[in-house]
Amino acid sequence: MRNASFMPQYIEISTCAPLCTVSYRCCLASYLLRSLCVGSRKLGTASLLLVREAMADAPKTRTLTREEVEQSANRLSTRYRAEVHLRPLVQQKTISQEEVAHSIKHLYDDSIAHRQQRLREIEQSANAEVEKFRARQKKLGADEVETMVHHLYEESIQRKQLKFQELYERELVSLQRTRKTLGKKEQEMVVARLYNEGMDNTRKKHIALFERFVLDRQPKPVYRSEGEVLAACDKLTRGEGVTSA
């Protein structure tokens, strides 16, 4: 029974073993040693040797502090994921600075040089075709050139005059048909009518301006009734002013 009293204490220690880094063999050896020292005197020499061997092989125990226990608990409760390095989808190749410069020269400088060379070749071929065309043409003298210039100029002038004459006739032909020649008496009547109408309009304008800027600005006469006239006479006979109260 005395041996059984040590079991709960051993079990309590063994539950803390994972945190205190105490091995199972060390706990077993400690339990056997306690059983031997307290009450059990019936074990033989072989059992003692076994216990001593187990204790000799057991690592030394160490009591962890509270901070070390918390660090160990955090380490065991934290899940660390190993960093995964993914392979590139496309095979990469590291090129040197010289290769980069060569690629730039090949893609940019050489392409521009090739394009300029192509443009020069096109220009040269076009100039050659122009020179061939000029060589096949007949060379004109100074007199022939002058004759052609005068011919073209005179033709352009004649063409313009013809178009102007056609336009003039088309626009004025209707007026020429309806135009009427007035006689001497009719002309005199038209002149007199225009002159008289002009004079009448000028006189009407002068009258309207005179009435607007002269007559309208003069004081207008005040007309009194018979009663107002008698009342004014009474005031004058009494020596009072007409406008007095």
mmCIF file of C-alpha atoms in Angstrom:
data_model
loop_
_atom_site.group_PDB
_atom_site.id
_atom_site.type_symbol
_atom_site.label_atom_id
_atom_site.label_comp_id
_atom_site.label_asym_id
_atom_site.label_seq_id
_atom_site.Cartn_x
_atom_site.Cartn_y
_atom_site.Cartn_z
ATOM 1 C CA MET A 1 0.000 0.000 0.000
ATOM 2 C CA ARG A 2 2.858 2.375 0.726
ATOM 3 C CA ASN A 3 4.189 1.747 -2.777
ATOM 4 C CA ALA A 4 0.820 2.641 -4.242
ATOM 5 C CA SER A 5 0.912 6.005 -2.431
ATOM 6 C CA PHE A 6 3.707 7.133 -4.709
ATOM 7 C CA MET A 7 1.837 6.450 -7.972
ATOM 8 C CA PRO A 8 -0.234 9.680 -8.114
ATOM 9 C CA GLN A 9 2.899 11.774 -7.591
ATOM 10 C CA TYR A 10 4.687 9.844 -10.364
ATOM 11 C CA ILE A 11 1.715 10.228 -12.664
ATOM 12 C CA GLU A 12 1.657 13.974 -11.989
ATOM 13 C CA ILE A 13 5.342 14.223 -12.863
ATOM 14 C CA SER A 14 4.944 12.106 -15.980
ATOM 15 C CA THR A 15 2.178 14.372 -17.326
ATOM 16 C CA CYS A 16 4.568 17.281 -17.206
ATOM 17 C CA ALA A 17 7.365 15.272 -18.792
ATOM 18 C CA PRO A 18 6.887 16.562 -22.340
ATOM 19 C CA LEU A 19 7.315 20.166 -21.142
ATOM 20 C CA CYS A 20 10.200 19.478 -18.698
ATOM 21 C CA THR A 21 12.105 17.216 -21.113
ATOM 22 C CA VAL A 22 12.107 14.215 -18.655
ATOM 23 C CA SER A 23 12.331 10.901 -20.430
ATOM 24 C CA TYR A 24 10.125 7.957 -19.722
ATOM 25 C CA ARG A 25 13.061 5.826 -18.628
ATOM 26 C CA CYS A 26 14.140 8.397 -16.043
ATOM 27 C CA CYS A 27 10.635 8.511 -14.567
ATOM 28 C CA LEU A 28 10.538 4.731 -14.421
ATOM 29 C CA ALA A 29 13.899 4.573 -12.656
ATOM 30 C CA SER A 30 12.826 7.220 -10.129
ATOM 31 C CA TYR A 31 9.652 5.312 -9.377
ATOM 32 C CA LEU A 32 11.521 2.062 -8.829
ATOM 33 C CA LEU A 33 14.043 3.775 -6.558
ATOM 34 C CA ARG A 34 11.324 5.265 -4.392
ATOM 35 C CA SER A 35 9.644 1.886 -4.110
ATOM 36 C CA LEU A 36 12.910 0.349 -2.938
ATOM 37 C CA CYS A 37 13.701 3.031 -0.370
ATOM 38 C CA VAL A 38 10.277 3.361 1.234
ATOM 39 C CA GLY A 39 8.801 -0.089 1.769
ATOM 40 C CA SER A 40 9.734 -2.736 -0.678
ATOM 41 C CA ARG A 41 12.634 -4.851 0.700
ATOM 42 C CA LYS A 42 11.864 -7.954 -1.338
ATOM 43 C CA LEU A 43 13.660 -7.022 -4.591
ATOM 44 C CA GLY A 44 16.747 -8.949 -5.391
ATOM 45 C CA THR A 45 20.203 -8.007 -6.524
ATOM 46 C CA ALA A 46 19.214 -8.298 -10.172
ATOM 47 C CA SER A 47 16.455 -5.720 -9.724
ATOM 48 C CA LEU A 48 18.888 -3.299 -8.090
ATOM 49 C CA LEU A 49 21.341 -3.737 -10.909
ATOM 50 C CA LEU A 50 18.551 -3.109 -13.400
ATOM 51 C CA VAL A 51 17.528 0.055 -11.598
ATOM 52 C CA ARG A 52 21.119 1.297 -11.386
ATOM 53 C CA GLU A 53 21.672 0.578 -15.076
ATOM 54 C CA ALA A 54 18.488 2.437 -15.962
ATOM 55 C CA MET A 55 19.521 5.408 -13.846
ATOM 56 C CA ALA A 56 23.007 5.394 -15.355
ATOM 57 C CA ASP A 57 21.617 5.399 -18.885
ATOM 58 C CA ALA A 58 18.988 8.071 -18.097
ATOM 59 C CA PRO A 59 19.909 11.651 -19.072
ATOM 60 C CA LYS A 60 20.280 14.276 -16.428
ATOM 61 C CA THR A 61 17.051 16.122 -15.671
ATOM 62 C CA ARG A 62 16.756 19.905 -15.647
ATOM 63 C CA THR A 63 13.961 22.009 -14.265
ATOM 64 C CA LEU A 64 12.728 24.597 -16.777
ATOM 65 C CA THR A 65 11.834 28.129 -15.766
ATOM 66 C CA ARG A 66 8.447 29.648 -16.503
ATOM 67 C CA GLU A 67 9.810 31.657 -19.433
ATOM 68 C CA GLU A 68 11.422 28.546 -20.966
ATOM 69 C CA VAL A 69 8.165 26.599 -20.549
ATOM 70 C CA GLU A 70 6.234 29.397 -22.317
ATOM 71 C CA GLN A 71 8.799 29.517 -25.112
ATOM 72 C CA SER A 72 8.599 25.747 -25.556
ATOM 73 C CA ALA A 73 4.785 25.853 -25.563
ATOM 74 C CA ASN A 74 4.784 28.640 -28.137
ATOM 75 C CA ARG A 75 7.285 26.746 -30.270
ATOM 76 C CA LEU A 76 5.210 23.566 -30.169
ATOM 77 C CA SER A 77 1.893 25.343 -30.761
ATOM 78 C CA THR A 78 3.159 27.470 -33.637
ATOM 79 C CA ARG A 79 3.063 25.874 -37.050
ATOM 80 C CA TYR A 80 5.962 26.718 -39.271
ATOM 81 C CA ARG A 81 5.509 26.259 -42.977
ATOM 82 C CA ALA A 82 8.552 25.602 -44.998
ATOM 83 C CA GLU A 83 9.172 28.128 -47.738
ATOM 84 C CA VAL A 84 8.385 26.651 -51.113
ATOM 85 C CA HIS A 85 10.390 27.801 -54.079
ATOM 86 C CA LEU A 86 8.368 27.400 -57.261
ATOM 87 C CA ARG A 87 10.138 26.621 -60.445
ATOM 88 C CA PRO A 88 9.742 29.261 -63.183
ATOM 89 C CA LEU A 89 7.134 28.516 -65.821
ATOM 90 C CA VAL A 90 9.540 29.438 -68.569
ATOM 91 C CA GLN A 91 13.125 28.445 -68.539
ATOM 92 C CA GLN A 92 15.210 31.472 -67.667
ATOM 93 C CA LYS A 93 18.625 32.293 -68.863
ATOM 94 C CA THR A 94 20.908 34.861 -67.318
ATOM 95 C CA ILE A 95 22.662 36.874 -69.992
ATOM 96 C CA SER A 96 25.653 39.100 -69.524
ATOM 97 C CA GLN A 97 25.846 42.851 -70.063
ATOM 98 C CA GLU A 98 27.670 42.350 -73.358
ATOM 99 C CA GLU A 99 24.898 40.112 -74.661
ATOM 100 C CA VAL A 100 22.291 42.702 -73.624
ATOM 101 C CA ALA A 101 24.193 45.451 -75.447
ATOM 102 C CA HIS A 102 24.538 43.221 -78.522
ATOM 103 C CA SER A 103 20.796 42.454 -78.502
ATOM 104 C CA ILE A 104 19.910 46.148 -78.222
ATOM 105 C CA LYS A 105 22.265 46.994 -81.069
ATOM 106 C CA HIS A 106 20.811 44.218 -83.194
ATOM 107 C CA LEU A 107 17.181 45.128 -82.500
ATOM 108 C CA TYR A 108 17.465 48.924 -82.617
ATOM 109 C CA ASP A 109 20.596 50.243 -84.295
ATOM 110 C CA ASP A 110 20.793 47.589 -86.998
ATOM 111 C CA SER A 111 17.073 47.888 -87.807
ATOM 112 C CA ILE A 112 17.341 51.676 -88.166
ATOM 113 C CA ALA A 113 20.440 51.353 -90.338
ATOM 114 C CA HIS A 114 18.677 48.758 -92.501
ATOM 115 C CA ARG A 115 15.626 50.999 -92.875
ATOM 116 C CA GLN A 116 17.729 54.010 -93.849
ATOM 117 C CA GLN A 117 19.614 51.904 -96.369
ATOM 118 C CA ARG A 118 16.321 50.714 -97.818
ATOM 119 C CA LEU A 119 15.054 54.298 -98.117
ATOM 120 C CA ARG A 120 18.248 55.355 -99.865
ATOM 121 C CA GLU A 121 17.895 52.495 -102.335
ATOM 122 C CA ILE A 122 14.274 53.446 -103.065
ATOM 123 C CA GLU A 123 15.262 57.096 -103.571
ATOM 124 C CA GLN A 124 18.093 56.136 -105.890
ATOM 125 C CA SER A 125 15.834 53.875 -107.965
ATOM 126 C CA ALA A 126 13.182 56.630 -108.200
ATOM 127 C CA ASN A 127 15.775 59.175 -109.310
ATOM 128 C CA ALA A 128 17.067 56.735 -111.885
ATOM 129 C CA GLU A 129 13.560 56.257 -113.296
ATOM 130 C CA VAL A 130 13.083 60.032 -113.473
ATOM 131 C CA GLU A 131 16.373 60.475 -115.287
ATOM 132 C CA LYS A 132 15.431 57.751 -117.756
ATOM 133 C CA PHE A 133 12.081 59.428 -118.423
ATOM 134 C CA ARG A 134 13.738 62.774 -118.974
ATOM 135 C CA ALA A 135 16.282 61.221 -121.319
ATOM 136 C CA ARG A 136 13.505 59.765 -123.481
ATOM 137 C CA GLN A 137 11.668 63.090 -123.728
ATOM 138 C CA LYS A 138 12.276 65.517 -126.583
ATOM 139 C CA LYS A 139 14.229 68.590 -125.615
ATOM 140 C CA LEU A 140 12.459 71.826 -126.508
ATOM 141 C CA GLY A 141 14.180 75.008 -127.565
ATOM 142 C CA ALA A 142 13.626 78.427 -126.058
ATOM 143 C CA ASP A 143 11.337 79.505 -128.902
ATOM 144 C CA GLU A 144 9.172 76.438 -128.588
ATOM 145 C CA VAL A 145 8.865 76.886 -124.833
ATOM 146 C CA GLU A 146 7.850 80.527 -125.255
ATOM 147 C CA THR A 147 5.309 79.610 -127.923
ATOM 148 C CA MET A 148 3.755 76.963 -125.681
ATOM 149 C CA VAL A 149 3.541 79.393 -122.764
ATOM 150 C CA HIS A 150 1.815 82.055 -124.860
ATOM 151 C CA HIS A 151 -0.510 79.452 -126.283
ATOM 152 C CA LEU A 152 -1.539 78.156 -122.900
ATOM 153 C CA TYR A 153 -1.924 81.679 -121.474
ATOM 154 C CA GLU A 154 -4.056 82.930 -124.359
ATOM 155 C CA GLU A 155 -6.222 79.841 -124.236
ATOM 156 C CA SER A 156 -6.834 80.274 -120.496
ATOM 157 C CA ILE A 157 -7.751 83.963 -121.014
ATOM 158 C CA GLN A 158 -10.128 83.135 -123.838
ATOM 159 C CA ARG A 159 -11.723 80.387 -121.796
ATOM 160 C CA LYS A 160 -12.364 82.781 -118.890
ATOM 161 C CA GLN A 161 -13.839 85.441 -121.157
ATOM 162 C CA LEU A 162 -16.135 82.913 -122.777
ATOM 163 C CA LYS A 163 -17.417 81.671 -119.417
ATOM 164 C CA PHE A 164 -17.970 85.238 -118.206
ATOM 165 C CA GLN A 165 -19.935 86.112 -121.345
ATOM 166 C CA GLU A 166 -22.126 83.031 -120.973
ATOM 167 C CA LEU A 167 -22.813 83.827 -117.320
ATOM 168 C CA TYR A 168 -23.632 87.460 -118.134
ATOM 169 C CA GLU A 169 -26.064 86.530 -120.861
ATOM 170 C CA ARG A 170 -27.744 83.872 -118.756
ATOM 171 C CA GLU A 171 -28.320 86.197 -115.786
ATOM 172 C CA LEU A 172 -29.290 89.385 -117.661
ATOM 173 C CA VAL A 173 -31.282 88.035 -120.573
ATOM 174 C CA SER A 174 -34.523 88.174 -118.553
ATOM 175 C CA LEU A 175 -33.884 91.832 -117.632
ATOM 176 C CA GLN A 176 -33.187 92.790 -121.218
ATOM 177 C CA ARG A 177 -36.505 91.340 -122.311
ATOM 178 C CA THR A 178 -38.563 93.271 -119.707
ATOM 179 C CA ARG A 179 -36.605 96.526 -119.935
ATOM 180 C CA LYS A 180 -38.661 99.485 -121.197
ATOM 181 C CA THR A 181 -37.307 102.740 -122.644
ATOM 182 C CA LEU A 182 -39.000 105.843 -121.244
ATOM 183 C CA GLY A 183 -39.810 108.913 -123.296
ATOM 184 C CA LYS A 184 -38.911 112.509 -122.503
ATOM 185 C CA LYS A 185 -42.208 113.363 -120.812
ATOM 186 C CA GLU A 186 -42.182 110.149 -118.792
ATOM 187 C CA GLN A 187 -38.645 110.860 -117.611
ATOM 188 C CA GLU A 188 -39.647 114.383 -116.514
ATOM 189 C CA MET A 189 -42.651 112.997 -114.633
ATOM 190 C CA VAL A 190 -40.485 110.384 -112.880
ATOM 191 C CA VAL A 191 -37.904 113.034 -111.921
ATOM 192 C CA ALA A 192 -40.565 115.406 -110.612
ATOM 193 C CA ARG A 193 -42.255 112.643 -108.638
ATOM 194 C CA LEU A 194 -39.003 111.535 -107.057
ATOM 195 C CA TYR A 195 -38.079 115.158 -106.228
ATOM 196 C CA ASN A 196 -41.458 116.020 -104.729
ATOM 197 C CA GLU A 197 -41.571 112.798 -102.703
ATOM 198 C CA GLY A 198 -38.106 113.532 -101.378
ATOM 199 C CA MET A 199 -39.028 117.087 -100.396
ATOM 200 C CA ASP A 200 -42.245 115.940 -98.715
ATOM 201 C CA ASN A 201 -40.408 113.310 -96.714
ATOM 202 C CA THR A 202 -37.784 115.871 -95.630
ATOM 203 C CA ARG A 203 -40.480 118.393 -94.543
ATOM 204 C CA LYS A 204 -42.337 115.720 -92.563
ATOM 205 C CA LYS A 205 -39.130 114.795 -90.782
ATOM 206 C CA HIS A 206 -38.454 118.464 -89.843
ATOM 207 C CA ILE A 207 -41.986 118.899 -88.504
ATOM 208 C CA ALA A 208 -41.766 115.716 -86.430
ATOM 209 C CA LEU A 209 -38.430 116.805 -84.957
ATOM 210 C CA PHE A 210 -39.766 120.319 -84.157
ATOM 211 C CA GLU A 211 -42.804 118.926 -82.379
ATOM 212 C CA ARG A 212 -40.729 116.447 -80.437
ATOM 213 C CA PHE A 213 -37.832 118.631 -79.260
ATOM 214 C CA VAL A 214 -39.410 122.169 -79.234
ATOM 215 C CA LEU A 215 -43.137 122.122 -78.711
ATOM 216 C CA ASP A 216 -43.179 119.219 -76.259
ATOM 217 C CA ARG A 217 -40.686 121.045 -73.992
ATOM 218 C CA GLN A 218 -42.714 124.298 -73.712
ATOM 219 C CA PRO A 219 -44.968 124.655 -70.618
ATOM 220 C CA LYS A 220 -48.529 123.725 -71.391
ATOM 221 C CA PRO A 221 -51.335 126.256 -70.512
ATOM 222 C CA VAL A 222 -53.499 125.461 -67.497
ATOM 223 C CA TYR A 223 -57.232 125.524 -68.093
ATOM 224 C CA ARG A 224 -59.397 126.388 -64.999
ATOM 225 C CA SER A 225 -63.082 125.853 -64.493
ATOM 226 C CA GLU A 226 -65.577 128.664 -63.817
ATOM 227 C CA GLY A 227 -65.654 127.960 -60.075
ATOM 228 C CA GLU A 228 -61.854 128.025 -59.863
ATOM 229 C CA VAL A 229 -61.801 131.380 -61.704
ATOM 230 C CA LEU A 230 -64.393 132.951 -59.319
ATOM 231 C CA ALA A 231 -62.508 131.675 -56.276
ATOM 232 C CA ALA A 232 -59.279 133.192 -57.629
ATOM 233 C CA CYS A 233 -61.037 136.574 -58.167
ATOM 234 C CA ASP A 234 -62.331 136.590 -54.606
ATOM 235 C CA LYS A 235 -58.856 135.991 -53.273
ATOM 236 C CA LEU A 236 -57.412 138.771 -55.379
ATOM 237 C CA THR A 237 -60.067 141.244 -54.187
ATOM 238 C CA ARG A 238 -59.304 140.346 -50.595
ATOM 239 C CA GLY A 239 -55.597 140.875 -51.217
ATOM 240 C CA GLU A 240 -54.684 137.218 -50.988
ATOM 241 C CA GLY A 241 -52.523 135.345 -53.427
ATOM 242 C CA VAL A 242 -54.068 132.890 -55.764
ATOM 243 C CA THR A 243 -51.810 130.108 -54.502
ATOM 244 C CA SER A 244 -52.244 131.014 -50.777
ATOM 245 C CA ALA A 245 -54.220 128.752 -48.530
#
